């Protein structure tokens, strides 16, 4: 799969990001979400972290 995210993937990631309020929640959902999107866990975590930063939530780091 290309490194570029489709518009559908972006919508899903934006929606998931809006629902996540704690890094532990993302840690729980990342494996399933990465499998559905055909991406690595790290790639999905990075996308969520970037979106949280854009929301002004600096330092929102997902535990490994």
CSV table of N, CA and C in Angstrom, one decimal:
chain,number,residue,atom,x,y,z
A,1,UNK,N,0.8,-1.2,0.0
A,1,UNK,CA,0.0,0.0,0.0
A,1,UNK,C,0.9,1.2,0.0
A,2,UNK,N,0.5,2.2,-0.6
A,2,UNK,CA,1.2,3.5,-0.7
A,2,UNK,C,1.3,4.1,0.7
A,3,UNK,N,2.3,5.0,0.9
A,3,UNK,CA,2.5,5.7,2.1
A,3,UNK,C,1.4,6.8,2.3
A,4,UNK,N,0.8,7.2,1.2
A,4,UNK,CA,-0.2,8.3,1.2
A,4,UNK,C,-1.5,7.7,1.7
A,5,UNK,N,-2.1,8.5,2.5
A,5,UNK,CA,-3.4,8.0,3.1
A,5,UNK,C,-4.6,8.5,2.2
A,6,UNK,N,-5.5,7.6,2.0
A,6,UNK,CA,-6.7,7.9,1.1
A,6,UNK,C,-7.6,8.9,1.9
A,7,UNK,N,-8.5,9.5,1.2
A,7,UNK,CA,-9.4,10.4,1.9
A,7,UNK,C,-10.3,9.6,3.0
A,8,UNK,N,-10.7,8.4,2.6
A,8,UNK,CA,-11.4,7.6,3.6
A,8,UNK,C,-10.6,7.3,4.8
A,9,UNK,N,-9.3,6.9,4.7
A,9,UNK,CA,-8.4,6.7,5.8
A,9,UNK,C,-8.3,7.9,6.7
A,10,UNK,N,-8.1,9.1,6.0
A,10,UNK,CA,-8.0,10.3,6.8
A,10,UNK,C,-9.3,10.6,7.6
A,11,UNK,N,-10.4,10.4,7.0
A,11,UNK,CA,-11.7,10.6,7.7
A,11,UNK,C,-11.8,9.6,9.0
A,12,UNK,N,-11.4,8.4,8.8
A,12,UNK,CA,-11.4,7.4,9.9
A,12,UNK,C,-10.4,7.9,11.0
A,13,UNK,N,-9.2,8.2,10.6
A,13,UNK,CA,-8.2,8.7,11.6
A,13,UNK,C,-8.7,9.9,12.3
A,14,UNK,N,-9.3,10.9,11.6
A,14,UNK,CA,-9.8,12.1,12.2
A,14,UNK,C,-10.8,11.8,13.2
A,15,UNK,N,-11.8,10.9,12.8
A,15,UNK,CA,-12.9,10.5,13.7
A,15,UNK,C,-12.3,9.8,15.0
A,16,UNK,N,-11.5,8.8,14.8
A,16,UNK,CA,-10.9,8.1,15.9
A,16,UNK,C,-10.2,9.0,16.8
A,17,UNK,N,-9.4,10.0,16.3
A,17,UNK,CA,-8.7,10.9,17.1
A,17,UNK,C,-9.6,11.8,17.9
A,18,UNK,N,-10.8,12.1,17.4
A,18,UNK,CA,-11.7,12.9,18.1
A,18,UNK,C,-12.3,12.2,19.3
A,19,UNK,N,-12.3,10.8,19.2
A,19,UNK,CA,-13.0,10.0,20.2
A,19,UNK,C,-12.0,9.6,21.3
A,20,UNK,N,-10.7,9.6,21.0
A,20,UNK,CA,-9.7,9.2,22.0
A,20,UNK,C,-9.4,10.3,23.0
A,21,UNK,N,-9.4,10.0,24.3
A,21,UNK,CA,-9.2,11.1,25.2
A,21,UNK,C,-7.9,10.7,26.1
A,22,UNK,N,-7.4,9.5,26.0
A,22,UNK,CA,-6.3,9.1,26.8
A,22,UNK,C,-5.4,8.2,25.9
A,23,UNK,N,-4.1,8.3,26.1
A,23,UNK,CA,-3.2,7.5,25.3
A,23,UNK,C,-3.4,6.0,25.4
A,24,UNK,N,-3.9,5.5,26.6
A,24,UNK,CA,-4.2,4.1,26.8
A,24,UNK,C,-5.3,3.6,25.8
A,25,UNK,N,-6.2,4.5,25.5
A,25,UNK,CA,-7.3,4.1,24.6
A,25,UNK,C,-6.8,3.9,23.2
A,26,UNK,N,-5.8,4.7,22.8
A,26,UNK,CA,-5.2,4.5,21.5
A,26,UNK,C,-4.4,3.2,21.5
A,27,UNK,N,-3.7,3.0,22.6
A,27,UNK,CA,-2.9,1.7,22.7
A,27,UNK,C,-3.8,0.5,22.5
A,28,UNK,N,-5.0,0.6,23.0
A,28,UNK,CA,-5.9,-0.6,22.9
A,28,UNK,C,-6.5,-0.7,21.5
A,29,UNK,N,-6.7,0.4,20.8
A,29,UNK,CA,-7.4,0.3,19.5
A,29,UNK,C,-6.4,0.1,18.3
A,30,UNK,N,-5.1,0.5,18.5
A,30,UNK,CA,-4.2,0.6,17.4
A,30,UNK,C,-4.0,-0.8,16.7
A,31,UNK,N,-3.9,-1.9,17.4
A,31,UNK,CA,-3.7,-3.1,16.6
A,31,UNK,C,-4.8,-3.4,15.6
A,32,UNK,N,-6.0,-3.3,16.0
A,32,UNK,CA,-7.2,-3.5,15.2
A,32,UNK,C,-7.2,-2.5,14.0
A,33,UNK,N,-7.0,-1.3,14.4
A,33,UNK,CA,-7.1,-0.2,13.4
A,33,UNK,C,-6.0,-0.3,12.4
A,34,UNK,N,-4.8,-0.7,12.8
A,34,UNK,CA,-3.7,-0.8,11.8
A,34,UNK,C,-3.9,-2.0,10.9
A,35,UNK,N,-4.6,-3.0,11.4
A,35,UNK,CA,-4.9,-4.2,10.6
A,35,UNK,C,-5.9,-3.8,9.5
A,36,UNK,N,-6.9,-3.1,9.9
A,36,UNK,CA,-8.0,-2.7,9.0
A,36,UNK,C,-7.5,-1.8,7.9
A,37,UNK,N,-6.6,-0.8,8.3
A,37,UNK,CA,-6.1,0.1,7.4
A,37,UNK,C,-4.9,-0.4,6.6
A,38,UNK,N,-4.4,-1.6,7.0
A,38,UNK,CA,-3.2,-2.1,6.3
A,38,UNK,C,-1.9,-1.3,6.5
A,39,UNK,N,-1.8,-0.8,7.8
A,39,UNK,CA,-0.7,0.0,8.2
A,39,UNK,C,0.0,-0.6,9.4
A,40,UNK,N,1.2,-0.1,9.7
A,40,UNK,CA,1.8,-0.6,10.9
A,40,UNK,C,1.2,0.1,12.1
A,41,UNK,N,1.4,-0.5,13.3
A,41,UNK,CA,1.0,0.1,14.5
A,41,UNK,C,1.7,1.5,14.7
A,42,UNK,N,2.9,1.5,14.4
A,42,UNK,CA,3.7,2.8,14.5
A,42,UNK,C,3.1,3.9,13.6
A,43,UNK,N,2.8,3.5,12.4
A,43,UNK,CA,2.2,4.5,11.5
A,43,UNK,C,0.9,5.1,12.0
A,44,UNK,N,0.1,4.2,12.5
A,44,UNK,CA,-1.2,4.7,13.0
A,44,UNK,C,-1.0,5.5,14.3
A,45,UNK,N,-0.1,5.1,15.2
A,45,UNK,CA,0.1,6.0,16.3
A,45,UNK,C,0.7,7.3,15.9
A,46,UNK,N,1.5,7.4,15.0
A,46,UNK,CA,2.1,8.6,14.5
A,46,UNK,C,1.0,9.5,13.9
A,47,UNK,N,0.1,9.0,13.2
A,47,UNK,CA,-1.0,9.8,12.6
A,47,UNK,C,-1.9,10.4,13.7
A,48,UNK,N,-2.2,9.6,14.8
A,48,UNK,CA,-3.0,10.0,15.9
A,48,UNK,C,-2.2,11.1,16.6
A,49,UNK,N,-1.0,10.9,16.9
A,49,UNK,CA,-0.2,11.9,17.6
A,49,UNK,C,-0.1,13.2,16.8
A,50,UNK,N,0.0,13.1,15.5
A,50,UNK,CA,0.1,14.4,14.7
A,50,UNK,C,-1.3,15.1,14.8
A,51,UNK,N,-2.4,14.4,14.7
A,51,UNK,CA,-3.7,15.0,14.8
A,51,UNK,C,-3.9,15.6,16.2
A,52,UNK,N,-3.5,15.0,17.2
A,52,UNK,CA,-3.6,15.5,18.6
A,52,UNK,C,-2.8,16.8,18.7
A,53,UNK,N,-1.6,16.8,18.1
A,53,UNK,CA,-0.8,18.1,18.1
A,53,UNK,C,-1.5,19.2,17.4
A,54,UNK,N,-2.1,18.9,16.3
A,54,UNK,CA,-2.8,19.9,15.5
A,54,UNK,C,-4.0,20.4,16.3
A,55,UNK,N,-4.6,19.7,17.2
A,55,UNK,CA,-5.6,20.1,18.1
A,55,UNK,C,-5.1,20.9,19.2
A,56,UNK,N,-3.8,21.1,19.3
A,56,UNK,CA,-3.2,21.8,20.4
A,56,UNK,C,-2.9,21.0,21.6
A,57,UNK,N,-2.9,19.7,21.5
A,57,UNK,CA,-2.7,18.9,22.6
A,57,UNK,C,-1.2,18.4,22.5
A,58,UNK,N,-0.3,19.2,22.9
A,58,UNK,CA,1.1,18.9,22.8
A,58,UNK,C,1.5,17.9,23.8
A,59,UNK,N,2.5,17.1,23.5
A,59,UNK,CA,3.0,16.1,24.4
A,59,UNK,C,2.1,14.9,24.6
A,60,UNK,N,1.2,14.7,23.7
A,60,UNK,CA,0.3,13.6,23.8
A,60,UNK,C,1.0,12.4,23.1
A,61,UNK,N,1.6,11.6,24.0
A,61,UNK,CA,2.4,10.5,23.4
A,61,UNK,C,1.8,9.2,23.9
A,62,UNK,N,1.7,8.3,22.9
A,62,UNK,CA,1.1,7.0,23.1
A,62,UNK,C,2.1,6.0,23.7
A,63,UNK,N,1.8,5.4,24.8
A,63,UNK,CA,2.8,4.4,25.4
A,63,UNK,C,2.9,3.2,24.5
A,64,UNK,N,4.1,2.7,24.4
A,64,UNK,CA,4.4,1.5,23.6
A,64,UNK,C,4.0,0.2,24.3
